Coordinates of C-alpha atoms in Angstrom, one line a residue:
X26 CA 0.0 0.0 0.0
X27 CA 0.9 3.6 -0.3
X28 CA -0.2 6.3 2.4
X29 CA -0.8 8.6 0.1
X30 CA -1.9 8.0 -3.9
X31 CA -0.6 10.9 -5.5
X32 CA 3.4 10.8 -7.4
X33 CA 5.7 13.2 -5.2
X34 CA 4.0 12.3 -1.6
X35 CA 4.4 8.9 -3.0
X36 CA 8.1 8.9 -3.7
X37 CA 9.1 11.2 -1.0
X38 CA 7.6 8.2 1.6
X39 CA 10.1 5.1 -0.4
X40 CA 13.0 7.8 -0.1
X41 CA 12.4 8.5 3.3
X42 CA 10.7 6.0 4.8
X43 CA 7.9 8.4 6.7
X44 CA 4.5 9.5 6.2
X45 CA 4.0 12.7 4.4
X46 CA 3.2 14.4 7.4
X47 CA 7.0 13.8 8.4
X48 CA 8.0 14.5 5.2
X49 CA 5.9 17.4 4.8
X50 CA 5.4 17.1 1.1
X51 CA 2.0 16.9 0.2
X52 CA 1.1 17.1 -3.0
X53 CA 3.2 17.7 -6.6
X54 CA 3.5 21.5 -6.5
X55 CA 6.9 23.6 -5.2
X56 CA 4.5 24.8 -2.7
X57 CA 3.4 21.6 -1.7
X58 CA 7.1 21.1 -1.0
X59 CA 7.7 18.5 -3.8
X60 CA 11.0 18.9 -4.5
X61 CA 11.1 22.2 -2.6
X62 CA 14.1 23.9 -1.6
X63 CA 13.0 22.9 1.9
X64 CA 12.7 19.2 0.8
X65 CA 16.2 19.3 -0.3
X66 CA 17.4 20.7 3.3
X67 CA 15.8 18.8 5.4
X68 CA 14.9 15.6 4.4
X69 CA 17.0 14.9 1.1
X70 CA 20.3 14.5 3.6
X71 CA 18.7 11.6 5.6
X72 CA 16.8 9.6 2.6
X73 CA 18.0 6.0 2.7
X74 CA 20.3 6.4 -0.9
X75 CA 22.3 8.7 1.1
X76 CA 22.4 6.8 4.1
X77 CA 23.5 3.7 2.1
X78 CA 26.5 6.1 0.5
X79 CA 27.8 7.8 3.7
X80 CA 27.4 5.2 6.1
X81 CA 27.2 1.6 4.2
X82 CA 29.7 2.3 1.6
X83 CA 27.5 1.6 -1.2
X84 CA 27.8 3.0 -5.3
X85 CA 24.2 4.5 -6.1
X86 CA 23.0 4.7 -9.2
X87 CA 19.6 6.8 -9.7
X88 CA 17.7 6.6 -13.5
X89 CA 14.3 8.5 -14.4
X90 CA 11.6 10.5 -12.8
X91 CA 12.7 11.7 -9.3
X92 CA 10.2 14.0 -8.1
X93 CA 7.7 15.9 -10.1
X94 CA 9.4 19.3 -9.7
X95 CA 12.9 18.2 -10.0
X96 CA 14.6 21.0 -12.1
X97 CA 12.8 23.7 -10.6
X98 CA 14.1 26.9 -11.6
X99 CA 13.1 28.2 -8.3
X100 CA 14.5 25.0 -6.7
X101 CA 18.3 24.9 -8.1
X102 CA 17.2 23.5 -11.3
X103 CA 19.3 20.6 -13.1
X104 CA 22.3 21.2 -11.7
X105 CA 20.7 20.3 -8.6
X106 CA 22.1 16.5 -7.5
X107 CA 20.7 15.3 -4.1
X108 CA 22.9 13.8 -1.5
X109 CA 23.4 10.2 -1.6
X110 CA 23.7 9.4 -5.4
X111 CA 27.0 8.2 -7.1
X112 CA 25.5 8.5 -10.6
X113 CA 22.5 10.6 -11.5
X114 CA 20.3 10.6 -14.5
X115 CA 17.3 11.8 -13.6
X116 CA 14.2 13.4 -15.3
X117 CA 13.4 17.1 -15.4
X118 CA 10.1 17.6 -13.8
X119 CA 7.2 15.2 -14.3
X120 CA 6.8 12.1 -16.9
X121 CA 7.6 12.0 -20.5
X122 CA 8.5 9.7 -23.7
X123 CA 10.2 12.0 -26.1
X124 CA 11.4 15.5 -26.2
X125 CA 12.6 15.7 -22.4
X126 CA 15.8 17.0 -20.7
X127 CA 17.8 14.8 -18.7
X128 CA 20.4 16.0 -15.5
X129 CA 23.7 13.7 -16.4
X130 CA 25.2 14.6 -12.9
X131 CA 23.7 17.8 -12.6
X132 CA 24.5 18.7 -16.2
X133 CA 21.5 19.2 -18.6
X134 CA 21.1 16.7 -21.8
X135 CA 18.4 17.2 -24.3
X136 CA 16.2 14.5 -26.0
X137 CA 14.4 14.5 -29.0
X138 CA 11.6 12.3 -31.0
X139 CA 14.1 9.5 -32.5
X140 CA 13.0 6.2 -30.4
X141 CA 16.1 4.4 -31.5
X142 CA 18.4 6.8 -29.0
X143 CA 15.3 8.9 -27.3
X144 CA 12.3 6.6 -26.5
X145 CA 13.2 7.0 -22.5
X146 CA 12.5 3.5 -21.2
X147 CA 14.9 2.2 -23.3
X148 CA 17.7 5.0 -22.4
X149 CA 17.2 4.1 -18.5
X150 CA 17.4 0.5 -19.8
X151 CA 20.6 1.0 -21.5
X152 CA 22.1 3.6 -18.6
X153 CA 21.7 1.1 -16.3
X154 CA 23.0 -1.7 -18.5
X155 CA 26.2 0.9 -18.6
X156 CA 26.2 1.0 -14.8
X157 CA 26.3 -2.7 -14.4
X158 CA 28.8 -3.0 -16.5
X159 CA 31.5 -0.5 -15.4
X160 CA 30.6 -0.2 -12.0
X161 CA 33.1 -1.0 -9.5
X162 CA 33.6 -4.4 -8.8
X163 CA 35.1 -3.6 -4.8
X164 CA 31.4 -1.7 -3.5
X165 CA 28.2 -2.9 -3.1
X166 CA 25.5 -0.8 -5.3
X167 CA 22.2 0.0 -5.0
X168 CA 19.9 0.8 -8.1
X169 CA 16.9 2.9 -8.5
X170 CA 15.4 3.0 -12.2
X171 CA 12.1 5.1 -11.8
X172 CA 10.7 4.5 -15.5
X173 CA 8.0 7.0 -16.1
X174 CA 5.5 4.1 -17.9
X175 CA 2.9 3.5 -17.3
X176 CA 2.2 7.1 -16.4
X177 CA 0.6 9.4 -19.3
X178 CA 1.1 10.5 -21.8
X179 CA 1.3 6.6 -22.4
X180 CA 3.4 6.8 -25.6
X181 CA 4.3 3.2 -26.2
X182 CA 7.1 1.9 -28.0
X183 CA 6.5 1.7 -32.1
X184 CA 6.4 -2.1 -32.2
X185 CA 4.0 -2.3 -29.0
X186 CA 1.2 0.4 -30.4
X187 CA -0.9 -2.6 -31.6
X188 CA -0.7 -4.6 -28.6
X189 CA -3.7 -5.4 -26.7
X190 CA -6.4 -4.4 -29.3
X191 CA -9.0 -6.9 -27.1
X192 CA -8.3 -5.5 -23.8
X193 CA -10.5 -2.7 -21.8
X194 CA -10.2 -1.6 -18.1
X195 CA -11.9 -4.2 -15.4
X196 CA -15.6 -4.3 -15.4
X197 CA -15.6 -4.8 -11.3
X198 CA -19.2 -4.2 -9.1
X199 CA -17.9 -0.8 -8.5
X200 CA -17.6 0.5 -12.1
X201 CA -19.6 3.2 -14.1
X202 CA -22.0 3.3 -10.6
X203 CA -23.2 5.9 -8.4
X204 CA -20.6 6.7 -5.7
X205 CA -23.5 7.2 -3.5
X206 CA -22.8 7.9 0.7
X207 CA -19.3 9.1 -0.3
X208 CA -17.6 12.4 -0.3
X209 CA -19.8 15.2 -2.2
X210 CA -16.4 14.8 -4.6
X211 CA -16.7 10.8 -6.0
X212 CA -20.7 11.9 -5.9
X213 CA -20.7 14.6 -8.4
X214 CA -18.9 12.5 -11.0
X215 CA -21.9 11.9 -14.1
X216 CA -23.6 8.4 -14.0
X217 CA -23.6 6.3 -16.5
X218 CA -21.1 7.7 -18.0
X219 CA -20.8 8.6 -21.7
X220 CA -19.5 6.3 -24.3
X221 CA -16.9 9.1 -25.4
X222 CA -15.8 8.7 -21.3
X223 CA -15.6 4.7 -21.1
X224 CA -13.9 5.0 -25.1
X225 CA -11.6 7.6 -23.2
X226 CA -10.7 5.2 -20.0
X227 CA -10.4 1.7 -22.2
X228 CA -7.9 3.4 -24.5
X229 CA -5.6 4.5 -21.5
X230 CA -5.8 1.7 -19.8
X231 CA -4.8 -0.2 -23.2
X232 CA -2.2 2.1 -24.1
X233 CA -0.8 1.8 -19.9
X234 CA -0.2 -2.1 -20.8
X235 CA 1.8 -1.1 -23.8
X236 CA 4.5 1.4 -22.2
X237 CA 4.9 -1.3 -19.6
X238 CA 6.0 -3.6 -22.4
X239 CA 9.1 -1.8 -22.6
X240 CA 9.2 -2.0 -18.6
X241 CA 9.5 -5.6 -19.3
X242 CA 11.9 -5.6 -21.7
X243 CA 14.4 -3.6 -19.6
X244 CA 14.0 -5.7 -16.7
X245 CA 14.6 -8.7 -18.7
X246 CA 17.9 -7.2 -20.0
X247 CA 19.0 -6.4 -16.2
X248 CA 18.2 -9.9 -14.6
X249 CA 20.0 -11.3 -17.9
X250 CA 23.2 -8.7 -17.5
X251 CA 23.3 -9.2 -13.0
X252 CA 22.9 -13.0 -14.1
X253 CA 26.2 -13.0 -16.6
X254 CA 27.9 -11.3 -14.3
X255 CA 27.5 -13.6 -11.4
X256 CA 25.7 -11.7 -9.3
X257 CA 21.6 -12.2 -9.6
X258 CA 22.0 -14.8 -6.7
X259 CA 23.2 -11.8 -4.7
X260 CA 21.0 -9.1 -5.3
X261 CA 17.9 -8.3 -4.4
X262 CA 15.3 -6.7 -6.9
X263 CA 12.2 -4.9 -6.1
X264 CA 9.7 -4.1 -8.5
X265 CA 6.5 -1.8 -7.4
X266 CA 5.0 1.5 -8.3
X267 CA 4.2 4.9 -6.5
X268 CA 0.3 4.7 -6.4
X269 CA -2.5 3.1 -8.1
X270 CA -5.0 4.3 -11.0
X271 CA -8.8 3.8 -11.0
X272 CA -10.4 3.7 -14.6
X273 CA -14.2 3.9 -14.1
X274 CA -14.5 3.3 -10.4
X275 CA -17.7 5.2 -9.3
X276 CA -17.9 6.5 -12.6
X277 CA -14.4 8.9 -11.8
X278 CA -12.8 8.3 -15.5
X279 CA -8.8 8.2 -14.7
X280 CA -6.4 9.4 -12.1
X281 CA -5.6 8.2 -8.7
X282 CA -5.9 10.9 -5.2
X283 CA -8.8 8.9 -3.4
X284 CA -8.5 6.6 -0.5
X285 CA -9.7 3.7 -2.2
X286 CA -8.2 0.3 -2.8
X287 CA -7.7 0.5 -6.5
X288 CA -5.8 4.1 -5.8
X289 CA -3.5 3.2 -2.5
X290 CA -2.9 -0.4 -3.2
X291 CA 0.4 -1.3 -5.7
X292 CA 2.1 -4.1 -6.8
X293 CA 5.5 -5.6 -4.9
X294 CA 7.3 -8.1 -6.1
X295 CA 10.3 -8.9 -4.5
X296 CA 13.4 -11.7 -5.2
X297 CA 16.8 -12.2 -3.8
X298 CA 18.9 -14.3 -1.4
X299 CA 17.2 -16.2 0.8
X300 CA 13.5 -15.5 -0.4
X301 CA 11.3 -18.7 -1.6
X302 CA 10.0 -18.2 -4.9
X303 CA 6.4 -18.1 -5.6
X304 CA 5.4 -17.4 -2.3
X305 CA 2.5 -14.6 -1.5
X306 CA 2.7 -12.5 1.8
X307 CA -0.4 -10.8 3.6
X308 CA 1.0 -9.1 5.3
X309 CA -0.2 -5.3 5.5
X310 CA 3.1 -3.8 4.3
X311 CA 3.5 0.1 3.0
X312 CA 5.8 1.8 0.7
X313 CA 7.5 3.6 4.1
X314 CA 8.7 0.0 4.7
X315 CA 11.2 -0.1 1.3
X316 CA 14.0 2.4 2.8
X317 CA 14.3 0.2 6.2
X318 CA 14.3 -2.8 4.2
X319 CA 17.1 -1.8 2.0
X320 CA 19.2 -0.4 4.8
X321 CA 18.7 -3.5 6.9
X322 CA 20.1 -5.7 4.0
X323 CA 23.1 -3.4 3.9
X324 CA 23.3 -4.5 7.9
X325 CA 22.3 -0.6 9.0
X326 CA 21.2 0.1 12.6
X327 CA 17.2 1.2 11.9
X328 CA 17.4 2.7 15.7
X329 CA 19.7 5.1 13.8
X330 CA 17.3 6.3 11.8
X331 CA 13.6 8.5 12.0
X332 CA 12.1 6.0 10.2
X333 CA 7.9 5.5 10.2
X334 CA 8.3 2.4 8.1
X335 CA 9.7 -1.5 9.2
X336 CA 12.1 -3.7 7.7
X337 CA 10.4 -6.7 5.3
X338 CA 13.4 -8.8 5.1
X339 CA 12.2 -11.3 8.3
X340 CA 9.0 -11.6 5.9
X341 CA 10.7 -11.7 2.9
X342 CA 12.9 -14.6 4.8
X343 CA 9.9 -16.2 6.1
X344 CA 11.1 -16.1 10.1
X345 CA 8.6 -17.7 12.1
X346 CA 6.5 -15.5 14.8
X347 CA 7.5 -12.3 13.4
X348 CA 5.6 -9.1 15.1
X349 CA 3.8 -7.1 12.1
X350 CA 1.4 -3.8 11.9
X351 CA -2.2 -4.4 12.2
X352 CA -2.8 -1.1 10.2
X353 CA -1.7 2.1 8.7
X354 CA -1.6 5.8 7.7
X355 CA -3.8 6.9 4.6
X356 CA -3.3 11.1 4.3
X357 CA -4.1 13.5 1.1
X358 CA -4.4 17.4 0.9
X359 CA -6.4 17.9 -1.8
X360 CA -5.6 20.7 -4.5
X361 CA -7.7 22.9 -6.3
X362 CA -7.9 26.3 -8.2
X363 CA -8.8 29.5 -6.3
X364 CA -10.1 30.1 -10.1
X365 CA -12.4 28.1 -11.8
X366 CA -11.0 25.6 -13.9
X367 CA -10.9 26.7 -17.6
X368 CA -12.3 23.5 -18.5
X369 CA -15.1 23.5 -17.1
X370 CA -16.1 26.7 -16.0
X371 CA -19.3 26.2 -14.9
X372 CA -18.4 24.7 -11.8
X373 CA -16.7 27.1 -9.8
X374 CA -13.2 27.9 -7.9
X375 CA -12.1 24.8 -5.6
X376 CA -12.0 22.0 -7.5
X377 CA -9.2 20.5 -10.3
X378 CA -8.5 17.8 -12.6
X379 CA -11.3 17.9 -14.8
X380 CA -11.8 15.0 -16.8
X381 CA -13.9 14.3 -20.1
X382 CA -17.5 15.5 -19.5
X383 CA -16.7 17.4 -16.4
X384 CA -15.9 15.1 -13.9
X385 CA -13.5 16.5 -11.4
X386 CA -10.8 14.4 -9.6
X387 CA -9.8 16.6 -7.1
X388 CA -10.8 19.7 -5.0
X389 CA -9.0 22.2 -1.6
X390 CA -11.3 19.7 0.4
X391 CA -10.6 16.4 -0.9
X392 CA -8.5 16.6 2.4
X393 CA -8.3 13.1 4.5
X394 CA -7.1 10.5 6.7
X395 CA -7.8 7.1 6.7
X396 CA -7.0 4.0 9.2
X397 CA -6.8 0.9 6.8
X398 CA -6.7 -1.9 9.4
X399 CA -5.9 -5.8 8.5
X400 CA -6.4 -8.0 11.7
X401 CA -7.5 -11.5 11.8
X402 CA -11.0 -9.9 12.8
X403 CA -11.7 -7.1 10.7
X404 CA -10.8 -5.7 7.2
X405 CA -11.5 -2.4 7.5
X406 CA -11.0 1.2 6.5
X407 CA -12.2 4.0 8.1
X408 CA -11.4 8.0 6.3
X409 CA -12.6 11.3 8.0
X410 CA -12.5 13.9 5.6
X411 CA -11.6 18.0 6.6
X412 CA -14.3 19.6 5.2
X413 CA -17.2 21.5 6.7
X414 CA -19.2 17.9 7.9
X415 CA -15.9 16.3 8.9
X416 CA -17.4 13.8 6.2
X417 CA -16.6 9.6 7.4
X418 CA -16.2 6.8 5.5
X419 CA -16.1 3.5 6.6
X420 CA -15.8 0.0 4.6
X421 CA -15.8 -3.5 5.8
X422 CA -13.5 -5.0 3.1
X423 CA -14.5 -8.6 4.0
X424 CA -18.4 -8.7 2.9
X425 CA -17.6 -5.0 0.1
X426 CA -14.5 -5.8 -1.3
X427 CA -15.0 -3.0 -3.4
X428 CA -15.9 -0.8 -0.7
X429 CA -19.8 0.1 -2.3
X430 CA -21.5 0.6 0.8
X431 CA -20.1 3.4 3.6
X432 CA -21.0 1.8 6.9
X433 CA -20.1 4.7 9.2
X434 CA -23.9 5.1 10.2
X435 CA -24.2 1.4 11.0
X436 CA -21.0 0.4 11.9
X437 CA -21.1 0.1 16.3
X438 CA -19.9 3.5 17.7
X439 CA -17.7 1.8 20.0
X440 CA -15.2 0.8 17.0
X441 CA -16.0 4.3 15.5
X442 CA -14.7 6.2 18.3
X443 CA -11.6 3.9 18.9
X444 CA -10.5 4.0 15.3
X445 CA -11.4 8.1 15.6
X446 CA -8.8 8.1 18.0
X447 CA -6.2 5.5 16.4
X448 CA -6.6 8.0 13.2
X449 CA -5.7 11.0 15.7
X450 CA -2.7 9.0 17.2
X451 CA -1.2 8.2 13.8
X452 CA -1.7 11.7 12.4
X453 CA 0.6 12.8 14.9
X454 CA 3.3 9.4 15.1
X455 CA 6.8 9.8 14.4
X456 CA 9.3 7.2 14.1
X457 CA 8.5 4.2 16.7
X458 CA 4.8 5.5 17.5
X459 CA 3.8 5.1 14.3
X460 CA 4.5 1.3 15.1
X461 CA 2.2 0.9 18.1
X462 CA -0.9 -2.0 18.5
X463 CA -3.8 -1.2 15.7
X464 CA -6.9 -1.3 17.5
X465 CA -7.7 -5.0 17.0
X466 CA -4.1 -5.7 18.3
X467 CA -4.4 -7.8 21.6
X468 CA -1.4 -4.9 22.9
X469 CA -3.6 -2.1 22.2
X470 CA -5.1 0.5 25.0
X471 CA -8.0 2.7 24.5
X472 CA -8.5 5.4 26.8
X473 CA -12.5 6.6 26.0
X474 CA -11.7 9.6 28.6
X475 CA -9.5 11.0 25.5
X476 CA -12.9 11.3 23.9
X477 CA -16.0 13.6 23.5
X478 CA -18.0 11.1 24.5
X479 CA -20.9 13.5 24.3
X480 CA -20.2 14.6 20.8
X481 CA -19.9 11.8 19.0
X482 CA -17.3 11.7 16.6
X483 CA -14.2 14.0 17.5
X484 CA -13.5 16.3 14.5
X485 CA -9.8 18.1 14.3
X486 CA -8.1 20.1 11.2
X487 CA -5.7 19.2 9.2
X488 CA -2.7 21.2 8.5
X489 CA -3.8 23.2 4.7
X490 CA -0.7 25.7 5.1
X491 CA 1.7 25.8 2.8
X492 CA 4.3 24.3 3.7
X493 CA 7.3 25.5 1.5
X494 CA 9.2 26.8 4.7
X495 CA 9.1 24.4 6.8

């Protein structure tokens, strides 16, 4: 899972290892302090590439988008080279295929339109291929290839374009319906939607599956190149993405930004020494976890670190009675225009991401926090949302896997309260707190004089500042 489904909040959380409200970036603007000058103080110095430099002696190699406002101007531009990377080729500002500028070590390199030397995918392929081939043979290395596919503009390959002619986005119980009890934001999107709309979401989800065709092909050429060299059965590969993508859920046409499953969840595939092939782990496990799983397999002290997230390798090894979350942080600030958006005018200031026939993805109060909660009891999810009604969403994932039906009026107010105040207690975790008993933990303590017991549901804000100075 990710804690929050949107790209820089996403990738400042594997870098780091915290939830955004540690990391303080919050959405993919300057000001939302993606990629901010203030990022680059404060938390850029103690992500886990440069820890694994400084401290473990390790060769870092970085390849493709970074963070969506990498090459700021305002921000130091490409000549800009965070701490912690041996060798740097990273993407200036947010994804492309063609006609982009790479920083080579913090020196600018421009690309054109010709796939056979510009198609992107296939220049991280064969930068990296270049890495594993001169690296040093005396260091460890880590490798971080962030291939923008499948992310729009979905340009795929020229001998992929025709792939997948028969195949259209999943036709799950929750698609092209009313989102109805949710947020006034999933509700406004049109239902049924228009054939131009569903036309609109097949084709991307399509064209998605034939960028990641070149994804394949350049992690086929690694395993071959590590496995030539000697060293696949020494090196561990992860493979996973920065958030999810709904295409027709509750009728929202394409994006990600919303607290459900098909937006937070991701894939993670993992192999290396000592890991059983073909083995699935339910474990609830969150992108905060990859930074203190990479330092513990370079042998770093965690203590050392102001991690949120927990090291996978003693799941990864399969270790026997191993002590794992119960549940974790969700959190989004919404964004939105003071303006309307030109678009789609007729709906006012406040909202953004328009899609085909109006439908908006995102708005200033699409603002929430959510408790997503795997126990042996309950598979559950419970949001509150900063907006005038402090708007609740609750799902019982066992009998609504796709989370149709918002319980929070049904749901015993007991468990409502107790997850109210697990929500509160994560909010404000740092580090080891943000590892304490879930609420169906058999270590967990609930304290109901923390409550309004009179006032049902305990409302609070959430932090909307900018946050560019911090």
């Amino acid at each position: 899972y990710v804690p929050s489904a949107l790209c820089c909040p996403s990738r400042a959380s594997i870098l780091t290892g915290k939830y955004p409200h540690n990391h303080h970036v919050v959405n993919n603007t300057l000001e939302g302090n993606c990629s901010s000058k203030s990022w680059q103080k404060i938390q850029e110095p103690n992500t886990f590439p440069a820890l694994l430099k400084s401290m473990c002696g390790y060769q870092t190699f970085f390849a493709g988008k970074y963070l969506n406002e990498y090459g700021a101007e305002d921000a130091g531009g490409v000549s800009h080279v965070p701490p912690g990377w041996s060798f740097w080729y990273a993407l200036e500002k947010n994804s492309k295929y063609y006609n982009y500028t790479l920083s080579v070590n913090g020196k600018a390199r421009r690309h054109g339109e010709n796939y056979s030397v510009d198609y992107l995918t296939d220049v991280l392929a064969n930068m990296s291929l270049d890495f594993l081939e001169y690296k040093s043979n005396f260091e460890p290395f880590f490798m971080m290839i962030s291939t923008p596919a499948p992310h729009s503009p979905w340009t795929a390959a020229p001998q992929y374009k025709n792939s997948f002619q028969n195949v259209s986005a999943p036709r799950n119980s929750n698609f092209n319906i009313h989102g109805k009890n949710k947020h006034w934001l999933i509700r406004q999107a049109k239902t049924p939607m228009t054939n131009s709309s569903i036309q609109f979401l097949d084709d991307a989800y399509r064209k998605r599956w034939q960028t990641l065709l070149s994804v394949d092909d350049l992690v086929e050429k690694l395993v071959k190149k590590l496995e030539n060299h000697g060293e696949l059965d020494n090196t561990y590969i992860f493979y996973t993405s920065d958030n999810g993508f709904h295409t027709g859920q509750f009728s929202l046409p394409i994006d990600k930004r919303q607290l459900y499953e098909f937006d937070i969840k991701v894939p993670l595939l993992v192999r290396g020494p000592g890991i059983k092939p073909n083995q699935t782990n339910k474990m609830l496990v969150a992108n905060i976890d990859l930074g203190p799983t990479i330092l513990d397999i370079a042998g770093y002290d965690l203590n050392k670190t102001q991690m949120d997230g927990m090291s996978l390798l003693p799941l990864l090894r399969g270790d026997k009675n191993v002590t794992w979350r119960s549940d974790f942080l969700v959190e989004y600030q919404g964004e939105g225009y003071n303006g309307s958006d030109p678009t789609c005018p007729g709906l006012g200031p406040g909202v953004t991401h328009c899609f085909p026939d109006c439908v908006c993805e995102d708005s200033y109060n699409n603002t929430y926090a959510c408790v997503r909660t795997m126990s042996t009891s309950w598979d559950l999810q419970y949001c509150e949302f900063d907006d005038r009604e402090v708007f609740v969403e609750v799902y019982n994932l066992t009998a609504d896997p796709h989370q149709i039906n918002n319980i929070a009026k049904t749901i015993d107010q007991e468990i409502l309260e107790k997850m109210n105040y697990r929500l509160m207690m994560l909010q404000s975790c740092s580090g080891a707190t943000c590892r304490t008993p879930g609420v169906f933990d058999p270590g967990y303590r609930f304290d109901p004089r923390l409550m309004f017991s009179n006032h049902g549901i305990r409302a609070r804000r959430f932090s909307t500042r900018s946050l560019s100075s911090i």
